[in-house]
mmCIF file of C-alpha atoms in Angstrom:
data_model
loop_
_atom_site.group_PDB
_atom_site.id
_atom_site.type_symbol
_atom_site.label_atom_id
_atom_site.label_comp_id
_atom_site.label_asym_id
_atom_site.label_seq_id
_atom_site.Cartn_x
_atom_site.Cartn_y
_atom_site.Cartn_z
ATOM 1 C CA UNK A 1061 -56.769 -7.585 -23.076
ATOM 2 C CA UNK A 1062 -57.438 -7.905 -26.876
ATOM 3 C CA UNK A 1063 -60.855 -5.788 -26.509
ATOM 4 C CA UNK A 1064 -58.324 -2.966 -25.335
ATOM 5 C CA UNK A 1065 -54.980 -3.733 -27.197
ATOM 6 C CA UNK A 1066 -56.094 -5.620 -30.552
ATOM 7 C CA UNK A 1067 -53.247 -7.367 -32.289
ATOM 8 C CA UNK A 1068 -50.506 -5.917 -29.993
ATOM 9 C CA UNK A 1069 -49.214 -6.752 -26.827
ATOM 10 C CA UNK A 1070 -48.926 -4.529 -23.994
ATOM 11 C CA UNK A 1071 -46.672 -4.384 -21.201
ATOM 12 C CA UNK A 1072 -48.288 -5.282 -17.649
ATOM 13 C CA UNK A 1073 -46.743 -3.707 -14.250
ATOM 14 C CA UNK A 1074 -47.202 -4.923 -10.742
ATOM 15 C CA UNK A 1075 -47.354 -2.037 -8.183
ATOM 16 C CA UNK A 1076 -46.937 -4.050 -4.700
ATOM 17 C CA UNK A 1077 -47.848 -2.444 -1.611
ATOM 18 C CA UNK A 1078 -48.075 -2.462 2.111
ATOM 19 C CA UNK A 1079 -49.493 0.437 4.589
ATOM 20 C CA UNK A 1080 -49.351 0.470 8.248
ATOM 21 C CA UNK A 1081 -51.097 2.297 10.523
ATOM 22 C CA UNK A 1082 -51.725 2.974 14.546
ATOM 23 C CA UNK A 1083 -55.007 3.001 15.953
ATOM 24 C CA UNK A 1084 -54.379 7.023 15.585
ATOM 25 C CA UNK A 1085 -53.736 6.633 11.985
ATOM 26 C CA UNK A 1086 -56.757 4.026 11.324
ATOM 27 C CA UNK A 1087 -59.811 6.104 13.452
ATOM 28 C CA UNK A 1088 -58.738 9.252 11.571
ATOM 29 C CA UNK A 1089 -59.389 8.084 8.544
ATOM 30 C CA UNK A 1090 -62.822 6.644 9.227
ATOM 31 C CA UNK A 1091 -63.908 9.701 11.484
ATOM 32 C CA UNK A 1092 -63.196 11.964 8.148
ATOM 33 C CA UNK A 1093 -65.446 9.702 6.148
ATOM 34 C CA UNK A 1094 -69.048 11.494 5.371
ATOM 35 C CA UNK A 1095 -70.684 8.234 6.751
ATOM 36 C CA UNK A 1096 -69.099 8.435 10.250
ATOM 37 C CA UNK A 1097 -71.560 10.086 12.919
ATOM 38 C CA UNK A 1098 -70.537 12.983 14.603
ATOM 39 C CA UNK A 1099 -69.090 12.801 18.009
ATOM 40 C CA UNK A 1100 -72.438 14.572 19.438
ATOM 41 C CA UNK A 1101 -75.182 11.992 17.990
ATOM 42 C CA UNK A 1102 -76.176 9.007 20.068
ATOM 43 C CA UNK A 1103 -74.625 6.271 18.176
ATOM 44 C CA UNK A 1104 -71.114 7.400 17.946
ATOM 45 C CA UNK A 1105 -68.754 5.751 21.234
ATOM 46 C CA UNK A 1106 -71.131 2.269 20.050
ATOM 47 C CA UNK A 1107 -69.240 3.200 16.295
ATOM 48 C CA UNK A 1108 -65.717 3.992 18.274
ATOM 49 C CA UNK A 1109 -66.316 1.146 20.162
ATOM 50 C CA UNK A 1110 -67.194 -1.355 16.917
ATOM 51 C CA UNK A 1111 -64.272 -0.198 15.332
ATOM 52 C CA UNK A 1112 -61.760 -0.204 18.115
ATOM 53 C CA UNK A 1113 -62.615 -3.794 18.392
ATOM 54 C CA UNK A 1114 -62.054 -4.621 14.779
ATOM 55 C CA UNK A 1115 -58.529 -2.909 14.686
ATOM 56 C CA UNK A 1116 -57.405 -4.800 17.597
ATOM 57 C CA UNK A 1117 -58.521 -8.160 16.102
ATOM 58 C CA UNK A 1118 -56.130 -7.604 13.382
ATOM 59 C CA UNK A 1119 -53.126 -5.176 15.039
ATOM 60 C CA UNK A 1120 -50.153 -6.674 15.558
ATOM 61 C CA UNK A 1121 -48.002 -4.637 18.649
ATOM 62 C CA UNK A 1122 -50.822 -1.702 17.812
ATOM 63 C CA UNK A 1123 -50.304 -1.831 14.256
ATOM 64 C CA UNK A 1124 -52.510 -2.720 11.315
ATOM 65 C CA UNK A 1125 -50.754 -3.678 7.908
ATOM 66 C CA UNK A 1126 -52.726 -3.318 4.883
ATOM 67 C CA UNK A 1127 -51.302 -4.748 1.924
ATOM 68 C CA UNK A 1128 -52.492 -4.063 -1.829
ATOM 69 C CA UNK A 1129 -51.735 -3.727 -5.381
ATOM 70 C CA UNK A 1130 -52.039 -1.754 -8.464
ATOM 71 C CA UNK A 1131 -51.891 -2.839 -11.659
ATOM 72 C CA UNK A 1132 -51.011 -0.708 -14.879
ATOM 73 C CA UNK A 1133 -51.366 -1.792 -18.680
ATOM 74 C CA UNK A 1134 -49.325 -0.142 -21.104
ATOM 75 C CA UNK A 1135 -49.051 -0.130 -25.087
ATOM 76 C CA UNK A 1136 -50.362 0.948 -28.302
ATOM 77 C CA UNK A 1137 -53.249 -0.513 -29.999
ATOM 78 C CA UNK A 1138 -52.866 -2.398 -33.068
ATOM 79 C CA UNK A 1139 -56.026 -3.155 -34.901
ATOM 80 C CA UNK A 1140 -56.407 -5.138 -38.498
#
């Protein structure tokens, strides 16, 4: 962090995090993606299908749980 904060030293927070979503929740949010086909081309119940597969490999009672982080750095720069 001294590239950033020089001779001074900053104050670091951990942001902890956990999301959950239903199968609902989950194909929403890829079908609204740009990449996802459109339910009228060929390929789409084999890209339903694909992904239906990979949420129930990981659901737990029909849930998935996603957990992250984010980390902010705070403080003034000191340089000599």
């Amino acid at each position: 962090m001294n590239y950033f904060y020089g001779d001074s030293t900053p104050s670091r927070f951990l942001f902890n995090q956990e999301h959950h979503e239903s199968w609902d929740e989950y194909w929403g949010a890829v079908i609204s993606n740009m990449e996802s086909p459109d339910e009228s081309e060929d390929w789409f119940v084999a890209f339903q299908d694909a992904h239906k597969q990979r949420f129930n490999d990981i659901a737990k009672d029909g849930v998935i749980s996603i957990k992250y982080s984010t980390e902010v750095w705070l403080g003034q720069p000191k340089y000599k």
